[in-house]
Amino acid sequence: MHENIRKSDKEVYDILLKEEKRKEDTLEMIPSENHTSPAVLEALSSVFNDKYAEGYPKKRYYGGNEHIDEVEILCQERAKKIFAVPFANVQPYSGSPANQAVYFATLNPGEKVLGMHLSAGGHLTHGWKVNFSGKYYDSVFYGVNERTSRIDYEEVGKIAKKERPKLIFAGTTSYPRFLDFKKFREIADSVGAYLCTDVSHISGLIVSGTHPSPAEHAHIITTTTHKTLRGPRGALIMTTRAGIEKDEDLPEKIDKAVFPGLQGGPHEHQIAAIAICLKEAMSPVFKKYGEQIVENSKALAEGLRERGFSLISGGTDNHLLVVDMRSKDISGKETQELLESAGIVVNKNAIPFDPEPPFNPSGIRLGTPAVTTRGMREREMKEIAEMIAEVVEKKDEKTAVEVGEKVKKLCHKFPLRK
Ligand code: DSN
């Protein structure tokens, strides 16, 4: 493996082998990460990398793009089919630029956007004040209900009526419950706003039928392609039929916002890899994978609850859990560090209404997409819940290292390279 890298750059080769070993030997439980297929990784290192292709298929600024056009059109067609939408731009480099392009297409600087507050589970690009979206646009927020930790749609409606945003983002990074896209659309319609659903975290669940689709409700859909969708790093921006009914120029505005508004040459190796991941996601095997992600998430939730952990909103409908570590008298940061010593990779995370600062928040976020890719099921989730409990209850490095041996054994039963 990697013979060319080994011959040409031993330093990078050695680091790469260490990263491969780290992945092989640890449980990846960050909900936004996954293990991509060899086909996706091969496409990323293919000759598609070499080509400049500013513009769009059949309208490029450089020659020699006949095959690049073929692969980009194939990717667009697959995206439209799998998400049941009439238009897709497959060029965004990643999720943040995809959302930035949505702002360019729908708002003028200074106009108002309503998004979910970061501390309640939203994303930086949904209006956070230190992000471009909060600096160059007038951002206001909705959160979750303090008692239930769930979105209170009536409250979101009231905020929308008071603030009258021109764009509403419905999308989350650490919200364990279904999103009600129909209700979001009613709210958007009540103030004449565009509704953009950023489904980056859940797009793999949507295409496998385990989370309701936004296709009938949103005007615009954005998603990264490397989370539950299990593809390369990258993103898609799609407009729905409703989006085009609201604004027939929306597809053109989005294309122009991506190029030349925001980006230069598209990463065609990334686009080829997205095309491959979309084909993989159309298979019955992927449907089962999506179902198993959610089954595993529920099993992990049950295992943790049985061991006395407090879960934000009481449980999960999707691929992730947010755990309030105050239930075990330990901070999110300390939990992350101890679990990492045991080979369980998680991220510290704010909980709704967190009294602690973001660098040392009260919670952690756990997700099942990557361990499900390894083939693990409910039984292993119960085992993982036990191991997490052992580490955080004992709170010492020695236990963490001992549990680390069990983690390694479990990982080796479910190898990444089969
Ligand atoms: N960084 C991503 C996540 O971990 O959820 C969001 O962009």
CSV table of C-alpha atoms and ligand atoms in Angstrom, one decimal:
chain,number,residue,atom,x,y,z
A,1,MET,CA,0.0,0.0,0.0
A,2,HIS,CA,1.1,3.6,-0.7
A,3,GLU,CA,4.2,2.4,-2.4
A,4,ASN,CA,4.6,5.6,-4.4
A,5,ILE,CA,4.4,7.7,-1.3
A,6,ARG,CA,6.9,5.5,0.5
A,7,LYS,CA,9.3,5.9,-2.4
A,8,SER,CA,8.9,9.6,-2.8
A,9,ASP,CA,8.4,10.9,0.8
A,10,LYS,CA,9.2,8.6,3.7
A,11,GLU,CA,8.3,11.3,6.2
A,12,VAL,CA,4.7,11.6,5.0
A,13,TYR,CA,4.5,7.9,4.5
A,14,ASP,CA,5.4,7.2,8.1
A,15,ILE,CA,2.8,9.7,9.4
A,16,LEU,CA,0.2,8.2,7.1
A,17,LEU,CA,0.9,4.7,8.5
A,18,LYS,CA,0.5,6.0,12.0
A,19,GLU,CA,-2.9,7.6,11.2
A,20,GLU,CA,-4.0,4.4,9.5
A,21,LYS,CA,-3.1,2.4,12.6
A,22,ARG,CA,-4.8,5.0,14.9
A,23,LYS,CA,-8.0,4.6,12.9
A,24,GLU,CA,-7.7,0.8,12.9
A,25,ASP,CA,-7.1,0.6,16.7
A,26,THR,CA,-9.6,3.1,18.0
A,27,LEU,CA,-13.4,3.6,18.2
A,28,GLU,CA,-14.3,6.6,16.1
A,29,MET,CA,-17.3,8.0,17.8
A,30,ILE,CA,-17.3,11.6,16.6
A,31,PRO,CA,-20.7,11.8,14.9
A,32,SER,CA,-19.5,13.9,11.9
A,33,GLU,CA,-16.8,11.4,11.0
A,34,ASN,CA,-16.8,8.2,9.0
A,35,HIS,CA,-14.6,5.7,7.2
A,36,THR,CA,-14.9,6.1,3.4
A,37,SER,CA,-14.7,3.3,0.9
A,38,PRO,CA,-11.5,2.4,-1.0
A,39,ALA,CA,-13.3,3.5,-4.2
A,40,VAL,CA,-13.9,7.0,-2.8
A,41,LEU,CA,-10.3,7.3,-1.6
A,42,GLU,CA,-9.0,6.1,-5.0
A,43,ALA,CA,-11.1,8.8,-6.8
A,44,LEU,CA,-9.5,11.4,-4.5
A,45,SER,CA,-6.1,10.5,-5.6
A,46,SER,CA,-7.0,10.2,-9.3
A,47,VAL,CA,-6.0,12.4,-12.3
A,48,PHE,CA,-9.2,14.3,-11.9
A,49,ASN,CA,-7.1,16.2,-9.4
A,50,ASP,CA,-5.1,17.8,-12.1
A,51,LYS,CA,-7.7,19.7,-14.1
A,52,TYR,CA,-8.8,23.3,-14.0
A,53,ALA,CA,-12.5,23.5,-14.8
A,54,GLU,CA,-13.8,27.0,-13.8
A,55,GLY,CA,-17.4,27.2,-14.9
A,56,TYR,CA,-20.0,24.5,-15.3
A,57,PRO,CA,-20.4,21.5,-17.6
A,58,LYS,CA,-20.3,22.7,-21.3
A,59,LYS,CA,-19.5,26.3,-20.1
A,60,ARG,CA,-15.9,26.1,-19.0
A,61,TYR,CA,-13.2,28.7,-19.1
A,62,TYR,CA,-10.5,26.1,-19.9
A,63,GLY,CA,-10.1,23.5,-22.7
A,64,GLY,CA,-9.8,19.8,-22.2
A,65,ASN,CA,-12.8,19.3,-20.0
A,66,GLU,CA,-14.9,16.8,-22.0
A,67,HIS,CA,-14.4,14.0,-19.4
A,68,ILE,CA,-14.5,16.4,-16.5
A,69,ASP,CA,-18.0,17.5,-17.8
A,70,GLU,CA,-19.0,13.8,-17.9
A,71,VAL,CA,-18.1,13.2,-14.3
A,72,GLU,CA,-19.6,16.4,-13.0
A,73,ILE,CA,-22.9,15.8,-14.9
A,74,LEU,CA,-23.0,12.2,-13.6
A,75,CYS,CA,-22.5,13.6,-10.0
A,76,GLN,CA,-25.3,16.2,-10.5
A,77,GLU,CA,-27.7,13.6,-11.9
A,78,ARG,CA,-27.0,11.2,-9.0
A,79,ALA,CA,-27.5,14.0,-6.4
A,80,LYS,CA,-30.8,15.0,-8.0
A,81,LYS,CA,-32.0,11.5,-8.0
A,82,ILE,CA,-31.1,10.4,-4.5
A,83,PHE,CA,-32.4,13.6,-2.9
A,84,ALA,CA,-35.4,13.9,-5.2
A,85,VAL,CA,-34.7,17.5,-6.3
A,86,PRO,CA,-34.6,19.2,-9.7
A,87,PHE,CA,-31.2,21.0,-9.3
A,88,ALA,CA,-27.9,20.3,-7.7
A,89,ASN,CA,-24.6,22.2,-7.6
A,90,VAL,CA,-21.8,19.7,-6.7
A,91,GLN,CA,-18.9,22.1,-6.6
A,92,PRO,CA,-18.8,23.5,-3.0
A,93,TYR,CA,-15.4,22.6,-1.4
A,94,SER,CA,-17.1,21.9,1.9
A,95,GLY,CA,-20.1,22.7,4.1
A,96,SER,CA,-19.2,26.2,5.2
A,97,PRO,CA,-18.6,27.5,1.6
A,98,ALA,CA,-21.8,25.8,0.6
A,99,ASN,CA,-23.7,27.7,3.2
A,100,GLN,CA,-21.8,30.9,2.3
A,101,ALA,CA,-23.0,30.5,-1.3
A,102,VAL,CA,-26.6,30.2,0.0
A,103,TYR,CA,-26.2,33.6,1.7
A,104,PHE,CA,-24.7,35.1,-1.5
A,105,ALA,CA,-27.7,33.7,-3.5
A,106,THR,CA,-30.5,34.9,-1.2
A,107,LEU,CA,-29.4,37.9,0.9
A,108,ASN,CA,-27.6,41.2,0.6
A,109,PRO,CA,-25.0,42.0,3.2
A,110,GLY,CA,-26.8,43.2,6.4
A,111,GLU,CA,-30.0,41.3,5.7
A,112,LYS,CA,-31.5,39.1,8.3
A,113,VAL,CA,-31.0,35.3,8.9
A,114,LEU,CA,-32.5,33.1,11.6
A,115,GLY,CA,-30.6,30.0,12.6
A,116,MET,CA,-30.2,27.7,15.5
A,117,HIS,CA,-27.9,28.9,18.3
A,118,LEU,CA,-24.6,27.1,18.3
A,119,SER,CA,-24.9,26.2,22.0
A,120,ALA,CA,-28.3,24.6,21.3
A,121,GLY,CA,-26.8,22.5,18.5
A,122,GLY,CA,-26.6,24.7,15.4
A,123,HIS,CA,-23.6,25.5,13.2
A,124,LEU,CA,-21.2,28.4,13.0
A,125,THR,CA,-22.4,29.3,9.5
A,126,HIS,CA,-26.0,29.6,10.7
A,127,GLY,CA,-25.3,33.1,12.0
A,128,TRP,CA,-22.7,32.8,14.7
A,129,LYS,CA,-21.3,36.2,15.5
A,130,VAL,CA,-17.6,35.5,14.9
A,131,ASN,CA,-18.4,33.7,11.6
A,132,PHE,CA,-18.9,35.5,8.3
A,133,SER,CA,-22.6,34.7,8.7
A,134,GLY,CA,-22.9,36.8,11.9
A,135,LYS,CA,-20.4,39.5,10.8
A,136,TYR,CA,-21.8,40.3,7.4
A,137,TYR,CA,-25.5,39.4,8.0
A,138,ASP,CA,-27.9,40.4,10.7
A,139,SER,CA,-28.2,37.1,12.6
A,140,VAL,CA,-30.9,36.1,15.1
A,141,PHE,CA,-31.4,32.7,16.8
A,142,TYR,CA,-33.7,30.1,18.0
A,143,GLY,CA,-32.7,27.4,20.5
A,144,VAL,CA,-34.3,24.5,22.4
A,145,ASN,CA,-36.8,24.4,25.2
A,146,GLU,CA,-35.0,24.5,28.5
A,147,ARG,CA,-37.1,21.6,30.0
A,148,THR,CA,-37.2,19.3,27.0
A,149,SER,CA,-34.0,20.2,25.1
A,150,ARG,CA,-36.1,20.0,21.9
A,151,ILE,CA,-36.9,22.7,19.4
A,152,ASP,CA,-40.1,24.5,20.3
A,153,TYR,CA,-41.6,25.2,16.9
A,154,GLU,CA,-44.2,27.6,18.3
A,155,GLU,CA,-41.4,29.6,19.8
A,156,VAL,CA,-39.4,29.6,16.5
A,157,GLY,CA,-42.5,30.9,14.8
A,158,LYS,CA,-42.8,33.7,17.3
A,159,ILE,CA,-39.2,34.7,16.8
A,160,ALA,CA,-39.6,34.6,13.1
A,161,LYS,CA,-42.7,36.8,13.2
A,162,LYS,CA,-40.9,39.3,15.4
A,163,GLU,CA,-37.6,39.4,13.5
A,164,ARG,CA,-38.8,38.8,10.0
A,165,PRO,CA,-35.7,37.1,8.6
A,166,LYS,CA,-35.3,36.7,4.8
A,167,LEU,CA,-33.5,33.4,5.3
A,168,ILE,CA,-34.1,30.6,7.8
A,169,PHE,CA,-31.6,27.8,8.5
A,170,ALA,CA,-32.9,24.5,9.7
A,171,GLY,CA,-29.9,22.4,10.5
A,172,THR,CA,-28.0,21.0,13.4
A,173,THR,CA,-24.6,19.6,14.5
A,174,SER,CA,-25.5,18.2,17.9
A,175,TYR,CA,-29.3,17.8,18.1
A,176,PRO,CA,-30.3,14.1,18.7
A,177,ARG,CA,-33.9,14.5,17.5
A,178,PHE,CA,-35.8,14.5,14.2
A,179,LEU,CA,-36.2,17.9,12.6
A,180,ASP,CA,-39.7,18.8,11.5
A,181,PHE,CA,-39.1,20.3,8.1
A,182,LYS,CA,-42.8,20.8,7.5
A,183,LYS,CA,-43.1,23.0,10.5
A,184,PHE,CA,-40.0,25.0,9.5
A,185,ARG,CA,-41.5,25.6,6.1
A,186,GLU,CA,-44.8,26.9,7.6
A,187,ILE,CA,-42.7,29.3,9.7
A,188,ALA,CA,-40.7,30.4,6.7
A,189,ASP,CA,-43.9,30.9,4.7
A,190,SER,CA,-45.4,33.0,7.5
A,191,VAL,CA,-42.7,35.6,6.9
A,192,GLY,CA,-41.9,35.0,3.3
A,193,ALA,CA,-38.4,33.7,4.1
A,194,TYR,CA,-36.3,31.2,2.2
A,195,LEU,CA,-35.9,27.9,4.1
A,196,CYS,CA,-32.5,26.3,3.8
A,197,THR,CA,-32.2,22.9,5.4
A,198,ASP,CA,-28.6,22.1,6.2
A,199,VAL,CA,-28.8,18.3,6.5
A,200,SER,CA,-25.0,17.7,6.6
A,201,HIS,CA,-25.3,15.5,9.7
A,202,ILE,CA,-28.3,13.5,8.6
A,203,SER,CA,-28.1,13.3,4.8
A,204,GLY,CA,-27.0,9.6,5.0
A,205,LEU,CA,-30.1,8.9,7.2
A,206,ILE,CA,-32.3,10.8,4.8
A,207,VAL,CA,-31.2,8.8,1.7
A,208,SER,CA,-31.6,5.6,3.7
A,209,GLY,CA,-35.1,6.5,4.8
A,210,THR,CA,-34.3,6.8,8.5
A,211,HIS,CA,-34.9,10.5,8.8
A,212,PRO,CA,-37.8,12.4,7.1
A,213,SER,CA,-36.6,14.1,3.9
A,214,PRO,CA,-36.7,17.9,3.5
A,215,ALA,CA,-37.3,17.7,-0.3
A,216,GLU,CA,-41.0,18.6,-0.2
A,217,HIS,CA,-40.5,21.4,2.3
A,218,ALA,CA,-37.2,23.2,2.0
A,219,HIS,CA,-36.4,25.8,-0.8
A,220,ILE,CA,-32.7,25.0,-0.6
A,221,ILE,CA,-30.9,21.9,0.8
A,222,THR,CA,-27.2,21.9,1.7
A,223,THR,CA,-25.2,18.9,2.9
A,224,THR,CA,-21.6,17.9,3.4
A,225,THR,CA,-20.8,14.6,1.8
A,226,HIS,CA,-18.4,13.1,4.4
A,227,LYS,CA,-20.5,12.5,7.4
A,228,THR,CA,-23.4,10.0,7.4
A,229,LEU,CA,-23.3,10.0,3.6
A,230,ARG,CA,-19.8,8.5,4.0
A,231,GLY,CA,-18.1,10.1,1.0
A,232,PRO,CA,-15.2,12.5,0.5
A,233,ARG,CA,-15.0,15.9,2.2
A,234,GLY,CA,-17.2,18.1,0.0
A,235,ALA,CA,-20.7,19.5,-0.2
A,236,LEU,CA,-23.8,19.8,-2.3
A,237,ILE,CA,-26.3,22.7,-2.7
A,238,MET,CA,-29.7,21.7,-4.0
A,239,THR,CA,-32.9,23.5,-4.8
A,240,THR,CA,-36.2,21.9,-4.5
A,241,ARG,CA,-39.4,22.3,-6.6
A,242,ALA,CA,-40.7,24.6,-3.9
A,243,GLY,CA,-37.5,26.6,-4.1
A,244,ILE,CA,-37.9,27.1,-7.8
A,245,GLU,CA,-41.6,28.0,-7.5
A,246,LYS,CA,-40.6,30.6,-4.9
A,247,ASP,CA,-37.8,32.0,-7.1
A,248,GLU,CA,-37.3,30.6,-10.6
A,249,ASP,CA,-33.8,32.1,-10.7
A,250,LEU,CA,-32.7,30.3,-7.6
A,251,PRO,CA,-30.6,27.6,-9.4
A,252,GLU,CA,-28.8,30.3,-11.5
A,253,LYS,CA,-28.2,32.4,-8.4
A,254,ILE,CA,-26.7,29.5,-6.6
A,255,ASP,CA,-24.5,28.5,-9.5
A,256,LYS,CA,-23.3,32.1,-9.7
A,257,ALA,CA,-22.8,32.4,-6.0
A,258,VAL,CA,-20.5,29.3,-6.0
A,259,PHE,CA,-18.6,30.3,-9.2
A,260,PRO,CA,-17.5,33.1,-9.7
A,261,GLY,CA,-19.0,34.4,-6.5
A,262,LEU,CA,-17.0,32.4,-4.0
A,263,GLN,CA,-14.8,29.7,-5.6
A,264,GLY,CA,-12.4,29.3,-8.4
A,265,GLY,CA,-11.7,25.9,-10.0
A,266,PRO,CA,-13.9,23.1,-8.7
A,267,HIS,CA,-12.1,20.1,-7.2
A,268,GLU,CA,-13.1,17.5,-9.8
A,269,HIS,CA,-11.4,14.6,-8.0
A,270,GLN,CA,-13.6,15.4,-5.1
A,271,ILE,CA,-16.7,15.6,-7.4
A,272,ALA,CA,-15.8,12.2,-8.9
A,273,ALA,CA,-15.5,10.8,-5.4
A,274,ILE,CA,-18.9,12.4,-4.5
A,275,ALA,CA,-20.4,10.7,-7.5
A,276,ILE,CA,-19.1,7.4,-6.3
A,277,CYS,CA,-20.4,7.9,-2.8
A,278,LEU,CA,-23.8,8.8,-4.1
A,279,LYS,CA,-23.9,5.5,-6.1
A,280,GLU,CA,-22.9,3.6,-3.0
A,281,ALA,CA,-25.6,5.4,-1.1
A,282,MET,CA,-28.3,4.3,-3.6
A,283,SER,CA,-27.6,0.6,-2.8
A,284,PRO,CA,-29.8,-1.6,-0.6
A,285,VAL,CA,-26.7,-2.2,1.5
A,286,PHE,CA,-26.5,1.5,2.3
A,287,LYS,CA,-30.2,1.5,3.3
A,288,LYS,CA,-29.4,-1.2,5.9
A,289,TYR,CA,-26.4,0.8,7.0
A,290,GLY,CA,-28.5,3.8,7.7
A,291,GLU,CA,-31.0,1.8,9.7
A,292,GLN,CA,-28.2,0.2,11.7
A,293,ILE,CA,-26.7,3.6,12.5
A,294,VAL,CA,-29.9,4.5,14.2
A,295,GLU,CA,-30.4,1.1,15.9
A,296,ASN,CA,-26.9,1.4,17.2
A,297,SER,CA,-27.4,4.9,18.4
A,298,LYS,CA,-30.5,3.9,20.3
A,299,ALA,CA,-28.7,0.8,21.8
A,300,LEU,CA,-25.8,3.0,22.9
A,301,ALA,CA,-28.3,5.5,24.5
A,302,GLU,CA,-30.0,2.6,26.4
A,303,GLY,CA,-26.6,1.2,27.6
A,304,LEU,CA,-25.5,4.6,28.9
A,305,ARG,CA,-28.9,5.4,30.5
A,306,GLU,CA,-28.7,2.0,32.3
A,307,ARG,CA,-25.3,3.1,33.7
A,308,GLY,CA,-26.7,6.4,35.0
A,309,PHE,CA,-25.7,8.8,32.3
A,310,SER,CA,-28.0,11.8,31.6
A,311,LEU,CA,-28.8,12.2,27.9
A,312,ILE,CA,-29.8,15.5,26.5
A,313,SER,CA,-33.5,15.3,25.4
A,314,GLY,CA,-33.6,11.8,27.1
A,315,GLY,CA,-32.3,9.8,24.1
A,316,THR,CA,-32.0,9.9,20.3
A,317,ASP,CA,-33.8,9.6,17.0
A,318,ASN,CA,-30.7,9.8,14.8
A,319,HIS,CA,-27.0,9.0,14.7
A,320,LEU,CA,-25.9,10.9,17.7
A,321,LEU,CA,-26.2,11.5,21.5
A,322,VAL,CA,-25.3,14.4,23.6
A,323,VAL,CA,-24.4,13.4,27.1
A,324,ASP,CA,-24.5,15.7,30.1
A,325,MET,CA,-21.3,14.6,31.9
A,326,ARG,CA,-22.4,16.4,35.1
A,327,SER,CA,-24.3,13.2,35.7
A,328,LYS,CA,-20.9,11.6,36.3
A,329,ASP,CA,-19.3,14.6,38.0
A,330,ILE,CA,-16.7,15.1,35.3
A,331,SER,CA,-16.3,17.8,32.6
A,332,GLY,CA,-16.7,17.3,28.9
A,333,LYS,CA,-13.0,18.1,28.3
A,334,GLU,CA,-11.8,15.6,30.9
A,335,THR,CA,-14.1,13.0,29.5
A,336,GLN,CA,-12.7,13.5,26.0
A,337,GLU,CA,-9.2,13.2,27.3
A,338,LEU,CA,-9.7,10.1,29.4
A,339,LEU,CA,-11.7,8.3,26.7
A,340,GLU,CA,-9.0,9.1,24.2
A,341,SER,CA,-6.5,7.4,26.4
A,342,ALA,CA,-8.8,4.4,26.2
A,343,GLY,CA,-8.9,4.6,22.4
A,344,ILE,CA,-12.5,5.9,22.3
A,345,VAL,CA,-12.5,9.1,20.2
A,346,VAL,CA,-15.2,11.6,21.1
A,347,ASN,CA,-15.6,15.4,21.2
A,348,LYS,CA,-16.4,17.6,24.1
A,349,ASN,CA,-19.6,19.5,23.4
A,350,ALA,CA,-21.7,22.2,24.9
A,351,ILE,CA,-25.0,21.2,26.3
A,352,PRO,CA,-28.1,23.5,25.9
A,353,PHE,CA,-27.9,26.3,28.5
A,354,ASP,CA,-24.4,25.1,29.5
A,355,PRO,CA,-23.1,27.1,32.4
A,356,GLU,CA,-19.5,26.3,31.4
A,357,PRO,CA,-17.5,27.9,28.6
A,358,PRO,CA,-17.1,26.2,25.1
A,359,PHE,CA,-13.5,25.1,25.8
A,360,ASN,CA,-14.5,23.3,28.9
A,361,PRO,CA,-18.2,22.4,28.3
A,362,SER,CA,-20.3,20.1,30.3
A,363,GLY,CA,-21.0,17.5,27.7
A,364,ILE,CA,-19.7,15.2,25.0
A,365,ARG,CA,-21.1,14.2,21.7
A,366,LEU,CA,-21.2,10.5,20.6
A,367,GLY,CA,-22.1,9.1,17.2
A,368,THR,CA,-22.4,5.7,15.6
A,369,PRO,CA,-21.8,6.3,11.9
A,370,ALA,CA,-18.2,5.2,11.9
A,371,VAL,CA,-18.5,2.2,14.2
A,372,THR,CA,-21.5,1.0,12.2
A,373,THR,CA,-19.3,1.2,9.0
A,374,ARG,CA,-17.0,-1.3,10.8
A,375,GLY,CA,-19.9,-3.7,11.1
A,376,MET,CA,-20.6,-3.2,14.8
A,377,ARG,CA,-24.2,-3.7,16.0
A,378,GLU,CA,-26.3,-3.4,19.2
A,379,ARG,CA,-24.3,-5.9,21.1
A,380,GLU,CA,-21.1,-3.9,20.6
A,381,MET,CA,-22.9,-0.7,21.5
A,382,LYS,CA,-23.7,-2.2,24.9
A,383,GLU,CA,-20.1,-3.2,25.3
A,384,ILE,CA,-19.0,0.4,24.4
A,385,ALA,CA,-21.4,1.9,26.8
A,386,GLU,CA,-19.9,-0.3,29.6
A,387,MET,CA,-16.4,0.7,28.6
A,388,ILE,CA,-17.3,4.4,28.6
A,389,ALA,CA,-18.9,4.0,32.0
A,390,GLU,CA,-15.8,2.2,33.4
A,391,VAL,CA,-13.5,4.9,32.3
A,392,VAL,CA,-15.5,8.0,33.4
A,393,GLU,CA,-16.5,6.4,36.7
A,394,LYS,CA,-13.0,5.5,37.8
A,395,LYS,CA,-11.5,8.7,36.3
A,396,ASP,CA,-7.9,7.5,36.3
A,397,GLU,CA,-5.4,6.9,33.5
A,398,LYS,CA,-4.7,3.3,34.6
A,399,THR,CA,-8.3,2.2,34.1
A,400,ALA,CA,-8.3,4.1,30.8
A,401,VAL,CA,-5.3,2.2,29.6
A,402,GLU,CA,-6.8,-1.1,30.7
A,403,VAL,CA,-10.0,-0.4,28.9
A,404,GLY,CA,-7.9,0.6,25.9
A,405,GLU,CA,-6.8,-3.0,25.5
A,406,LYS,CA,-10.4,-4.1,25.4
A,407,VAL,CA,-11.1,-1.4,22.8
A,408,LYS,CA,-8.3,-2.6,20.6
A,409,LYS,CA,-9.6,-6.2,20.8
A,410,LEU,CA,-13.0,-5.0,19.8
A,411,CYS,CA,-11.6,-3.0,16.9
A,412,HIS,CA,-9.6,-6.0,15.7
A,413,LYS,CA,-12.8,-8.1,15.5
A,414,PHE,CA,-14.1,-5.4,13.1
A,415,PRO,CA,-11.2,-4.5,10.9
A,416,LEU,CA,-11.4,-1.5,8.6
A,417,ARG,CA,-9.2,-3.2,6.0
A,418,LYS,CA,-10.9,-6.5,5.4
B,1,DSN,N1,-17.5,20.2,12.3
B,1,DSN,C1,-18.7,19.6,12.0
B,1,DSN,C2,-19.2,18.7,13.1
B,1,DSN,O1,-18.4,18.1,13.8
B,1,DSN,O2,-20.4,18.6,13.4
B,1,DSN,C3,-19.8,20.6,11.6
B,1,DSN,O3,-19.3,21.3,10.5
